[in-house]
XYZ file of C-alpha atoms in Angstrom:
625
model
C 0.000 0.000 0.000
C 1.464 3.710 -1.001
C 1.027 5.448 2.050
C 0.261 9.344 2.321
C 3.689 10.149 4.222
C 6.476 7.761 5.434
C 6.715 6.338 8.990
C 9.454 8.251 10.377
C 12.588 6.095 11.813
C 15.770 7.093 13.558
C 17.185 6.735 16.772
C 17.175 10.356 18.668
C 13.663 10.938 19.236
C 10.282 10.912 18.231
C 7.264 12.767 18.495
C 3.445 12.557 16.746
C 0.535 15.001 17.885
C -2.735 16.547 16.290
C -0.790 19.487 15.451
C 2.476 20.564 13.791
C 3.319 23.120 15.787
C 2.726 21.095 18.887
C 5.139 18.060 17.510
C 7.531 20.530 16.297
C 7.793 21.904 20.298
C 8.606 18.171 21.544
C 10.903 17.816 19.040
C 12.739 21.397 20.082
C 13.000 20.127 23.670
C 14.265 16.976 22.790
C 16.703 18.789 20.894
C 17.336 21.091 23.835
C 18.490 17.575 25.783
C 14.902 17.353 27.050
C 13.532 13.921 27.750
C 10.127 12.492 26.932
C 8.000 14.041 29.412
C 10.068 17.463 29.029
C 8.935 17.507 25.583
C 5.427 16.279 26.139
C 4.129 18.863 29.278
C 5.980 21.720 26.398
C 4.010 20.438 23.787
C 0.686 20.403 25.540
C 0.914 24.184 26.835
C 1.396 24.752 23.163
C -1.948 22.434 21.985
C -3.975 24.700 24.551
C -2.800 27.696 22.393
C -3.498 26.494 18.750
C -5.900 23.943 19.161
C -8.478 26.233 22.099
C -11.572 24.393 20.104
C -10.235 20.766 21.430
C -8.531 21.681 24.746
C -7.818 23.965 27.087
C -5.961 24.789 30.447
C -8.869 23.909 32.437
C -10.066 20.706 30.817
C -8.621 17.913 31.527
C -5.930 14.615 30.717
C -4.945 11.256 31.146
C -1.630 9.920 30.878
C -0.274 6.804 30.047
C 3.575 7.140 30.501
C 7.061 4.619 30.369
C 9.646 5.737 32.218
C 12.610 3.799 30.786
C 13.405 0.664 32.810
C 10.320 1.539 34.912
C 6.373 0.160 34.849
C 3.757 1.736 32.989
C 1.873 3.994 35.322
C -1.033 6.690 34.575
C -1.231 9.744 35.661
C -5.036 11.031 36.294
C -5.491 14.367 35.144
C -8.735 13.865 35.296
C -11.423 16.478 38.233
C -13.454 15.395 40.565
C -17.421 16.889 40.354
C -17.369 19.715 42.768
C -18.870 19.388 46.324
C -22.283 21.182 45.514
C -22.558 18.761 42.374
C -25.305 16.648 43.547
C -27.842 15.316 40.984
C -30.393 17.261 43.595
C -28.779 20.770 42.644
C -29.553 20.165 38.956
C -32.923 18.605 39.216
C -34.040 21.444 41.323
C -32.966 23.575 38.227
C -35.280 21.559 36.493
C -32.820 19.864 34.355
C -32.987 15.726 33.691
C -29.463 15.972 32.477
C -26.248 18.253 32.970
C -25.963 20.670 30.062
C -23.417 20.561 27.269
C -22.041 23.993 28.145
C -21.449 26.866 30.442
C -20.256 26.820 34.138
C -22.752 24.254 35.761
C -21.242 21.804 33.887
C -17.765 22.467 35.270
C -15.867 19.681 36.560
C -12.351 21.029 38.804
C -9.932 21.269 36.053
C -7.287 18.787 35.809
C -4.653 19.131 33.027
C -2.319 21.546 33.941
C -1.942 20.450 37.897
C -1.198 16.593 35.898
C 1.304 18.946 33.680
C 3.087 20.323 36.392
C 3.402 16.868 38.116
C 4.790 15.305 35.125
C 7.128 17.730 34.943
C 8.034 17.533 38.607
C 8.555 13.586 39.013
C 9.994 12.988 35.434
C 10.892 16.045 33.424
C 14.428 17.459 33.810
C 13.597 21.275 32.486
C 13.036 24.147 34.157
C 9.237 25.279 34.108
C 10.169 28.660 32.403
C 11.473 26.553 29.831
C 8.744 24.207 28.936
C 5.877 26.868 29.225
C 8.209 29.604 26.831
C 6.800 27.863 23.675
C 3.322 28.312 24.580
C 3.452 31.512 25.653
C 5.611 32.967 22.930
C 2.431 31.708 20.194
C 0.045 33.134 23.086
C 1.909 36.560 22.586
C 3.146 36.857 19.640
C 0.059 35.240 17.329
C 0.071 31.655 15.868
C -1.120 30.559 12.291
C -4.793 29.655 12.787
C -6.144 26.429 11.418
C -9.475 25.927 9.766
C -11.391 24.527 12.566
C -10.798 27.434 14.709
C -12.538 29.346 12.844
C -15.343 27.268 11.641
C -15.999 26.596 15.197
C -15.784 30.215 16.463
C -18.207 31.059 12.953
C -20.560 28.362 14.358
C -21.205 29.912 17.764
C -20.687 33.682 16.383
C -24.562 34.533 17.938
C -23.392 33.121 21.461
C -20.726 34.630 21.686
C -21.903 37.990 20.335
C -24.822 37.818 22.616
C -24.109 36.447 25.763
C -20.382 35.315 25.836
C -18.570 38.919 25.323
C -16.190 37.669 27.088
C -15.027 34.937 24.364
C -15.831 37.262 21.536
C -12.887 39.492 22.888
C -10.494 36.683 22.096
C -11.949 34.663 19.288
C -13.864 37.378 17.301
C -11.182 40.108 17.063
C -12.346 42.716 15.270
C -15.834 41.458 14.751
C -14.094 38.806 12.632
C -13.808 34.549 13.343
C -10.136 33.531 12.673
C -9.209 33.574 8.798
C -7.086 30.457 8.042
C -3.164 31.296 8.448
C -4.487 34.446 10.178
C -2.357 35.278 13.264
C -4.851 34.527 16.291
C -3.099 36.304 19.457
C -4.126 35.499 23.235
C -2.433 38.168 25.040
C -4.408 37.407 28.353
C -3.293 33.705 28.420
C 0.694 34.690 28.070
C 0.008 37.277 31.231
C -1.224 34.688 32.816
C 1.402 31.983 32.441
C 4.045 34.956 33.011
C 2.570 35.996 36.150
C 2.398 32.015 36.923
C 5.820 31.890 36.259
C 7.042 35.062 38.363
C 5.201 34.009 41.541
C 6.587 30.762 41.338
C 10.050 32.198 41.316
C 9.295 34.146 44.274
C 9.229 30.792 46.150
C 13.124 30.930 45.601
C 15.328 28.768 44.186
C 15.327 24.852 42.573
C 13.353 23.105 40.350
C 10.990 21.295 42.232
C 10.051 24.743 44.506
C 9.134 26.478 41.643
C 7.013 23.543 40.178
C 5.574 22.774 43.490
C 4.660 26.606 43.595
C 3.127 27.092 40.199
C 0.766 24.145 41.602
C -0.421 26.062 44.371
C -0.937 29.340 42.296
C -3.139 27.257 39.750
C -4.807 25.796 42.939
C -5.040 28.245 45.171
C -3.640 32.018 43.908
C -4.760 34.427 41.213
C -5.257 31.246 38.753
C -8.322 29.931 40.879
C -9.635 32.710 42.594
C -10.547 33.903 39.088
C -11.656 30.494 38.304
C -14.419 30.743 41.439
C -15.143 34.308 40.266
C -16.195 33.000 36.917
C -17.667 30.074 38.357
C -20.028 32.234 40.393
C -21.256 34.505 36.830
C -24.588 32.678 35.399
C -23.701 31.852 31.953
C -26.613 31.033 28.869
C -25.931 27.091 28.289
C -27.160 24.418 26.245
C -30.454 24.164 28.664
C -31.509 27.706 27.113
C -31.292 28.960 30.520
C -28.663 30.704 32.726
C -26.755 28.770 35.494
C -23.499 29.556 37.451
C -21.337 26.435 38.861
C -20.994 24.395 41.901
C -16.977 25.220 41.597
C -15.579 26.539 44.862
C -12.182 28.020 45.897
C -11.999 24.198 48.254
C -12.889 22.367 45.276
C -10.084 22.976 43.177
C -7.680 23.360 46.464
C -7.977 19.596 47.101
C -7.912 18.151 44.409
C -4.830 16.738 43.357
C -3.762 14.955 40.069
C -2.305 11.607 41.449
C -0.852 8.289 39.956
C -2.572 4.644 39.631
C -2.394 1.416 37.727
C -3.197 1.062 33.932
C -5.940 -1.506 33.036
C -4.064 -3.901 30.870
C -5.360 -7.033 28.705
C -3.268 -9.343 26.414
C -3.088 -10.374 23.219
C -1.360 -12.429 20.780
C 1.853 -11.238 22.646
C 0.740 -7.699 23.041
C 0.095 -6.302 26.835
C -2.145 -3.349 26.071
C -2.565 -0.672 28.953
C -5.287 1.698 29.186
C -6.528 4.119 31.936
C -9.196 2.807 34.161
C -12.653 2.817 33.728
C -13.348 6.348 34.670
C -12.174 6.836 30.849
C -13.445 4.350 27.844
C -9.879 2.917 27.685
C -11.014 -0.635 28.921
C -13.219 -0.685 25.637
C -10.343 -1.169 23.906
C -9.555 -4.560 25.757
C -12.972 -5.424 25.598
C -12.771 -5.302 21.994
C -9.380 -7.176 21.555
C -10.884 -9.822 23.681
C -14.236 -10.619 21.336
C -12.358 -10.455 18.057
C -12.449 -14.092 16.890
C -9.771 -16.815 17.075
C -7.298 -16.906 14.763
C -5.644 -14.520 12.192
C -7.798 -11.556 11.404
C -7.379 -9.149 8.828
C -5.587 -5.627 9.156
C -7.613 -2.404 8.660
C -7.843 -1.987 4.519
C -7.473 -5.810 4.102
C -11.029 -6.546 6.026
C -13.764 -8.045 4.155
C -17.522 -6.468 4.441
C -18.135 -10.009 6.754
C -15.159 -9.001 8.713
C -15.898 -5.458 9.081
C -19.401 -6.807 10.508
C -17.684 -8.595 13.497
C -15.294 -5.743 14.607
C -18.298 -3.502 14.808
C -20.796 -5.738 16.559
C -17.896 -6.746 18.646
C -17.502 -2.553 19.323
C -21.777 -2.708 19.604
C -20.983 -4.991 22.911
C -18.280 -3.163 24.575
C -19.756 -0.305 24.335
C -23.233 -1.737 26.059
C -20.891 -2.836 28.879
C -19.348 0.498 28.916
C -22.785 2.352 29.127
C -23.640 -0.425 32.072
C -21.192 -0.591 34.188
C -18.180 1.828 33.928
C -17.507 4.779 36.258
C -15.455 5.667 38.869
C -18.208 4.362 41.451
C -15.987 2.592 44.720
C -17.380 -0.059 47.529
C -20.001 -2.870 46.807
C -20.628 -0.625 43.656
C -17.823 -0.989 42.241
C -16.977 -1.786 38.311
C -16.533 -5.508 37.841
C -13.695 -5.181 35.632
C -12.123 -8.447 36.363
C -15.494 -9.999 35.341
C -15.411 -7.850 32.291
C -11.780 -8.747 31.135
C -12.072 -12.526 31.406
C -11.605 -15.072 28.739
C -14.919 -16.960 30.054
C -16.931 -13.422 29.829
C -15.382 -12.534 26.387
C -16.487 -16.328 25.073
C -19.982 -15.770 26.163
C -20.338 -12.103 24.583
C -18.411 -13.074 21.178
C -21.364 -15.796 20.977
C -24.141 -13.136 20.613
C -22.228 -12.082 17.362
C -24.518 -13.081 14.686
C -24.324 -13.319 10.919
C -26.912 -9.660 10.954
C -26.760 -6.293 12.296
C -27.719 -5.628 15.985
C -30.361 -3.254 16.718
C -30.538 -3.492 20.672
C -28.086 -1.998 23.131
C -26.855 -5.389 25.080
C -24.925 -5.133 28.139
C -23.417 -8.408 29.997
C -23.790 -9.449 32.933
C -20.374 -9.727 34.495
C -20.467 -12.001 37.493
C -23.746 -13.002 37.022
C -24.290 -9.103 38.457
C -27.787 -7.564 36.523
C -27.228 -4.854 34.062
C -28.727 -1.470 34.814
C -28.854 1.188 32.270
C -30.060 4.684 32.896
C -33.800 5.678 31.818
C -32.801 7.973 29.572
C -31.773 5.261 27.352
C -34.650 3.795 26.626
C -35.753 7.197 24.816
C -32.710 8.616 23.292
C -32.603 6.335 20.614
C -32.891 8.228 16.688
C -34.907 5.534 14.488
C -36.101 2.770 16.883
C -37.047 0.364 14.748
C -34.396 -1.751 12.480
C -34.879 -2.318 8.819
C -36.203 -5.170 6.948
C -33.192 -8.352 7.007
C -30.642 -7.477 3.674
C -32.327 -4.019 3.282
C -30.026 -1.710 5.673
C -30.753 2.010 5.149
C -27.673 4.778 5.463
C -28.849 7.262 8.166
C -27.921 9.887 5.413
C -30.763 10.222 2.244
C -30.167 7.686 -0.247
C -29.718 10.203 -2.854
C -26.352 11.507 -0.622
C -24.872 8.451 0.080
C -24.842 7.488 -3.979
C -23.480 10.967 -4.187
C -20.685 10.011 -1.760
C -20.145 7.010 -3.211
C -19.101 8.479 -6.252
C -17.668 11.394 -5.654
C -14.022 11.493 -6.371
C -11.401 11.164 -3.590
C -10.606 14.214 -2.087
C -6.769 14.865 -0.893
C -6.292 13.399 2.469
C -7.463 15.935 5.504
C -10.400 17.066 3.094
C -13.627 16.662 5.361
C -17.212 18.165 4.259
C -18.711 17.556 7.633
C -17.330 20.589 8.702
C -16.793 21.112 12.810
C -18.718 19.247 15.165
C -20.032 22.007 17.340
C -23.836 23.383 17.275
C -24.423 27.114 17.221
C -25.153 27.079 21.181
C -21.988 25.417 21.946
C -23.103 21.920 22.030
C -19.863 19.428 21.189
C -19.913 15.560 19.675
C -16.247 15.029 21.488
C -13.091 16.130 19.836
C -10.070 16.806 21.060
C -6.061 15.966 20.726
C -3.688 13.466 21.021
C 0.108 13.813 22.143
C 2.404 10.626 21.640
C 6.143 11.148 22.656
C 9.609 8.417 23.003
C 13.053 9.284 23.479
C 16.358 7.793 22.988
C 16.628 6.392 26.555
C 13.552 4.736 25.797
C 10.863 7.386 28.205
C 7.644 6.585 26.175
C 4.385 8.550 26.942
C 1.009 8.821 25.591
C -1.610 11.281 26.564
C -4.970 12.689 25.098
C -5.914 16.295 26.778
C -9.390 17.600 26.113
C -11.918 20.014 27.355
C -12.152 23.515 28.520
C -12.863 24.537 24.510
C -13.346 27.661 23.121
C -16.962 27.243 22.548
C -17.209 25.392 26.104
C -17.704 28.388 28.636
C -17.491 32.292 28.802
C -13.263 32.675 28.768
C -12.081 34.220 32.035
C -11.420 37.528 31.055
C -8.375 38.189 34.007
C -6.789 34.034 32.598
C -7.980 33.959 28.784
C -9.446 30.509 28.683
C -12.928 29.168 30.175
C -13.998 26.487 32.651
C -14.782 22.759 30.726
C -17.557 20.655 30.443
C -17.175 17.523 31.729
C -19.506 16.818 34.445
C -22.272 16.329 30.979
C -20.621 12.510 30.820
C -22.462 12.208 34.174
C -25.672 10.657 34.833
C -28.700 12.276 37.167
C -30.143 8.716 37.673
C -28.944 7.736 41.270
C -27.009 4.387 42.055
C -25.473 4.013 38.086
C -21.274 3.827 38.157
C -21.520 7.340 36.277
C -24.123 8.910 38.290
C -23.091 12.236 39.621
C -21.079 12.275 42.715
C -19.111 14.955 44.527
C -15.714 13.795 44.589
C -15.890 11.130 41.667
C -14.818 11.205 38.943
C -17.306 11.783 35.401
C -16.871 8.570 32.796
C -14.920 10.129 30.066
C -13.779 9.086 26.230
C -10.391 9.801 26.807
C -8.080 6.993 26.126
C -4.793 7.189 25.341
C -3.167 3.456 24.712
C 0.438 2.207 25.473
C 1.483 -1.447 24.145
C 3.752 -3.585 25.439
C 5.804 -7.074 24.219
C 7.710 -8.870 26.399
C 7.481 -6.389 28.903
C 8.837 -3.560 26.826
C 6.607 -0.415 25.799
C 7.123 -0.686 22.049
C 4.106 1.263 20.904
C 2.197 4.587 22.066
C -0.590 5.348 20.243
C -4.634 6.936 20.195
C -6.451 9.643 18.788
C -8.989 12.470 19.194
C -12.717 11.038 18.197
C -15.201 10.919 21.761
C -16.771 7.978 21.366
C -15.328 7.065 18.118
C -11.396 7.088 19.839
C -11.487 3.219 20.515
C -13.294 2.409 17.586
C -10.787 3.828 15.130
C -7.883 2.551 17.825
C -8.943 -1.153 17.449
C -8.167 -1.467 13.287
C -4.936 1.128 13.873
C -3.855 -1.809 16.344
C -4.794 -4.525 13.845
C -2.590 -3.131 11.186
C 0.076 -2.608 12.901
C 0.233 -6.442 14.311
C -0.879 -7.637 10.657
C 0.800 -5.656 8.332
C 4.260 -6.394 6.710
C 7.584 -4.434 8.549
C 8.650 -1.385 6.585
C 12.430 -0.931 6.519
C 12.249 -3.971 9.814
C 9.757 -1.714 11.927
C 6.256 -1.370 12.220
C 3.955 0.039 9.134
C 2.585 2.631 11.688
C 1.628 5.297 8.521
C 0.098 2.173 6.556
C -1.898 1.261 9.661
C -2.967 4.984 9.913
C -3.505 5.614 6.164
C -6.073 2.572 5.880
C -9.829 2.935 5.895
C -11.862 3.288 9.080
C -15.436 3.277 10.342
C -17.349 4.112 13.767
C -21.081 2.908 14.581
C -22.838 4.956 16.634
C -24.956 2.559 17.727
C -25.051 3.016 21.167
C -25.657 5.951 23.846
C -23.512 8.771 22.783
C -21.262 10.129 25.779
C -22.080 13.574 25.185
C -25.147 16.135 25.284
C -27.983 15.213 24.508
C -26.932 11.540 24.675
C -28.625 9.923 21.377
C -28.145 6.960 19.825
C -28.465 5.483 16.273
C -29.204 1.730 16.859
C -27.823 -0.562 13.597
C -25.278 2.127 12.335
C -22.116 2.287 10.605
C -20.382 4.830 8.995
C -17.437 3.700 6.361
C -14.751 5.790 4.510
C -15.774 5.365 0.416
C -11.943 3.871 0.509
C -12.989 0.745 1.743
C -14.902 0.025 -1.323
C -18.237 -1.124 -2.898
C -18.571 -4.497 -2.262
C -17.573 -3.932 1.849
C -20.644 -1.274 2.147
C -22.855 -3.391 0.013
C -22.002 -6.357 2.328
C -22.897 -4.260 5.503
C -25.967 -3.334 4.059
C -26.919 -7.140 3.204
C -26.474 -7.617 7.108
C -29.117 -4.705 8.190
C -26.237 -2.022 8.629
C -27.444 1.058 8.496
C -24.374 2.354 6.430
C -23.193 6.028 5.568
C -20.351 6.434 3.234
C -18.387 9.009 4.537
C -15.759 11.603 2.881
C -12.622 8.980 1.806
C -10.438 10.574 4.662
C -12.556 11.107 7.301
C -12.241 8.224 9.791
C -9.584 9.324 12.592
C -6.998 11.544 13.653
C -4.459 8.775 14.889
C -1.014 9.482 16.550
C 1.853 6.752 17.015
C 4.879 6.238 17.784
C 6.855 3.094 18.545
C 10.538 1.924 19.848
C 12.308 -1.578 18.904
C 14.014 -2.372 22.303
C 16.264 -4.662 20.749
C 18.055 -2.351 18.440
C 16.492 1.131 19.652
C 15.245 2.448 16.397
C 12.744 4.713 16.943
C 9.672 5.284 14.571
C 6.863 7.851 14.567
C 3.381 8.581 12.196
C 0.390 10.791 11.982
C -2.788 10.938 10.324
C -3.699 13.625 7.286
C -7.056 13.399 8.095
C -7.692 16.749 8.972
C -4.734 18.327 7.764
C -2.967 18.904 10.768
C -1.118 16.010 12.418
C 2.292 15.742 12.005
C 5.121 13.396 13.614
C 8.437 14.577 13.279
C 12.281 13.240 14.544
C 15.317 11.918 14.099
């Protein structure tokens, strides 16, 4: 297969994210004699500067990271709900779920306190070093990319209206970001400059200063402005105004903190994920129902084989809408249960030769699935078509457009932004993967706190995030809203292992698609031929993808599309006319429009380093050397 780039070898370092500029920073601290983690915390404080429509200071992260010679460990840079987050709050507002946007749906931020740790147990760099890249595009302007400005177009009335506040940064002028047009934040460089003069005051060493710049973000200028904006009602996707639950306490005790990775095996591969507060232990789920046997890499799958990866994805994510959260005691996710060969055996046996209309969760355990009422209605066309006749969920008349439309360069996609005019967002994000020549390996996928999330702070230059809207109001579910827990998120970031060695570090931006396009990325790469004696990571990228949506979707308003399946026109004719003989309800999608995947990989027997990203949307890059 001719891919669209080469995958990147050499032996000095590597680096892949969702954006150039952001890869290009991880590579300039590697350079610098910056390790892995250096490189990465730089490189993030850059993505909250050119990519504010997929993260932000004040969303959130989790990290999957390989210190060299070390286990794999995560770090949680995920909040907590705040204390006055109670499903009772909101349902005295009226509301039956927790709205898409503004403050009330403000978890306590958690990337940049995970940053700083990072940098403070494994990072070597000073912190004025790391944060100089993202403050220097802050100041001095960056090169916008499409998307900023489509998104800051789609919410122009919002922010014209109610949100002055995020006008003043993202409609300068009267006037969304032009593509290549130099999009300045002035007021998030003050604020990382004042961050970074107060925590010199603390005096000398590394770790002081670090340890200080946590306590401003926690507890100085950084989150008293945070409470002050907190406490401002704000118009959100409910059509009414609501301020937040956040509190000066909230944010000063919570702390981002280390655990375990989730890990599963197979066919020689140790995959970790993050726990399931995230979606990561989809991933395993989905490893563990593919059949036995040799199974075709993503490009090479048959219409029949297609079928069983996403059935197999239909049932993971039924289990994930069951039973993961961060609930603790007798309520506990069974993921043991959930993870073991006799479960998996019993699921992969409901995967029939047709299309599956019904959301089924397992019952791990023998324990009795519970899914939340809102379920049961959220569901876009209940009823499932007639056996052989499966209808696209797009008019006929488009999909035989699509079909025959030409293929577009890669990065070309029609859909345009996935934001609604009053903020609303289906789930993107970024993804950051990072190795270095002493073998550090680190994956991480930051997200929230977008441009179109909240009102920006006017005294920081960025707004609160969304994330308590993964939450449920339903009491006694593993995501129901819970002061102190944690809400279920998408992010999931994936490290692989052989052996014992991290050899691959990989995911992508996506919501609930990020597993789904993970799962034939991961195929390829263990099916497809070496290129120059490492893995085809670019070939695994380049191939065609798909997502169903046919189960609960994670974000606002939570719909589902029962029997779908939406395929790249790349993978051909006779694979969507196959789907459709099983009951799929198939839409052929743009040819490059399936993923945003990151990867990089290390060979721990001769150290060669290797590196890809995808050119679906036209602005991931890896770079190194």
């Amino acid at each position: 297969m001719v891919t669209t780039r080469p995958t990147l070898q050499g032996t000095f370092g590597m680096a892949s994210s969702t954006h150039w500029l952001a890869s290009q920073t991880a590579m300039a601290v590697l350079e610098d004699d910056g390790n892995a983690f250096d490189a990465a915390v730089a490189a993030a404080f850059v993505l909250h500067v050119v990519e504010p429509h997929l993260n932000g200071p004040a969303g959130e992260v989790p990290i999957l990271l390989a210190p060299a010679g070390g286990p794999v460990r995560v770090l949680c840079g995920q909040g907590v709900a705040p204390a006055g987050a109670t499903p009772a709050h909101y349902r005295a507002l009226g509301l039956d779920l927790v709205p898409g946007t503004g403050p009330l749906a403000a978890a306590v931020p958690g990337a940049v306190d995970a940053w700083l740790v990072l940098l403070r147990d494994h990072g070597t760099k000073q912190l004025e070093q790391v944060l100089g890249y993202a403050i220097g595009y802050a100041e001095r302007g960056h090169p916008a990319v499409e998307r900023v400005g489509e998104t800051v177009e789609a919410v122009r009335g919002l922010f014209e209206r109610e949100w002055t506040t995020s006008a003043a940064v993202y409609l300068p002028g009267g006037r969304a970001p032009r593509p290549g047009a130099l999009l300045r934040n002035p007021a998030l460089a003050r604020t990382w400059r004042r961050l970074l003069d107060e925590a010199a005051a603390a005096g000398p060493g590394r770790e002081t200063r670090i340890e200080a710049a946590r306590r401003v973000w926690r507890e100085g200028f950084i989150a008293e402005a945070l409470v002050r904006a907190a406490a401002r009602p704000a118009l959100d996707t409910s059509g009414e105004r609501h301020a937040a639950t956040l509190t000066g306490d909230d944010l000063a005790r919570w702390e981002a903190a280390y655990e375990d990775p989730v890990t599963g095996d197979w066919e020689g591969w140790t995959i970790c994920k993050p726990g399931p507060w995230s979606q990561g232990p989809v991933l395993l789920q989905q490893l563990a129902l593919l059949p036995p046997g040799p199974f075709p890499a993503a490009g090479e799958a048959s219409g029949a084989e297609v079928h069983r990866l996403v059935e197999g994805t239909k049932l993971a994510m039924a289990d994930r809408e069951a039973w993961y959260g961060d609930a603790q005691g007798p309520g506990a996710v069974p993921l043991a249960e959930l993870l073991s060969p006799g479960y998996a055996a019993t699921r992969r046996a409901l995967i029939g030769p047709d299309a599956s209309y019904a959301l089924r969760p397992g019952s791990p355990g023998g324990r009795t699935p519970r899914l939340p009422a809102h379920v049961h209605g959220a569901a876009l066309r209940e009823r499932p078509p007639e056996p052989g006749t499966g209808e696209p969920t797009v008019p006929r008349e488009d999909a035989d457009a699509r079909e025959a439309a030409e293929p577009g360069p890669p990065g070309t996609d029609p859909a345009g932004p996935a934001v609604a005019p009053d903020g609303a967002t289906r789930g993107d994000t970024c993804h950051l993967d990072v190795v270095d020549r002493w073998g550090n390996m680190l994956s991480a996928t930051p997200s929230g706190g977008w441009l179109q999330s909240s009102p920006v702070v006017p005294e920081l230059g960025f707004p609160l995030g969304t994330r308590l809207q993964m939450t449920r109001l339903e009491p006694g579910l593993p995501n129901t809203l819970t002061p102190g827990r944690r809400p279920r998120t998408t992010l999931s970031p994936t490290l692989a292992l052989r052996g014992g060695e991290p050899v691959l570090a990989f995911g992508t931006p996506g919501g609930d698609q990020q597993d789904q396009w993970q799962l034939p990325f991961l195929l390829g790469v263990a099916r497809r031929p070496p290129v120059r004696g490492g893995p085809d990571l670019q070939g695994a990228v380049d191939a065609p993808n798909w997502h169903t949506e046919g189960f609960p979707a994670s974000f606002h308003p939570r719909t589902w599309r029962p029997g779908s399946v939406t395929v790249e026109s790349r993978a051909g004719a006779e694979t969507v006319a196959e789907l459709r003989r099983r009951g799929h309800r198939v839409t052929v999608g743009p040819p490059w429009s399936e993923g945003r995947l990151c990867a990089v990989a290390r060979d721990p027997e001769t150290g060669v380093l290797s590196a890809a990203a995808d050119p679906r949307g036209a602005q991931g890059y890896a770079v190194g050397r």
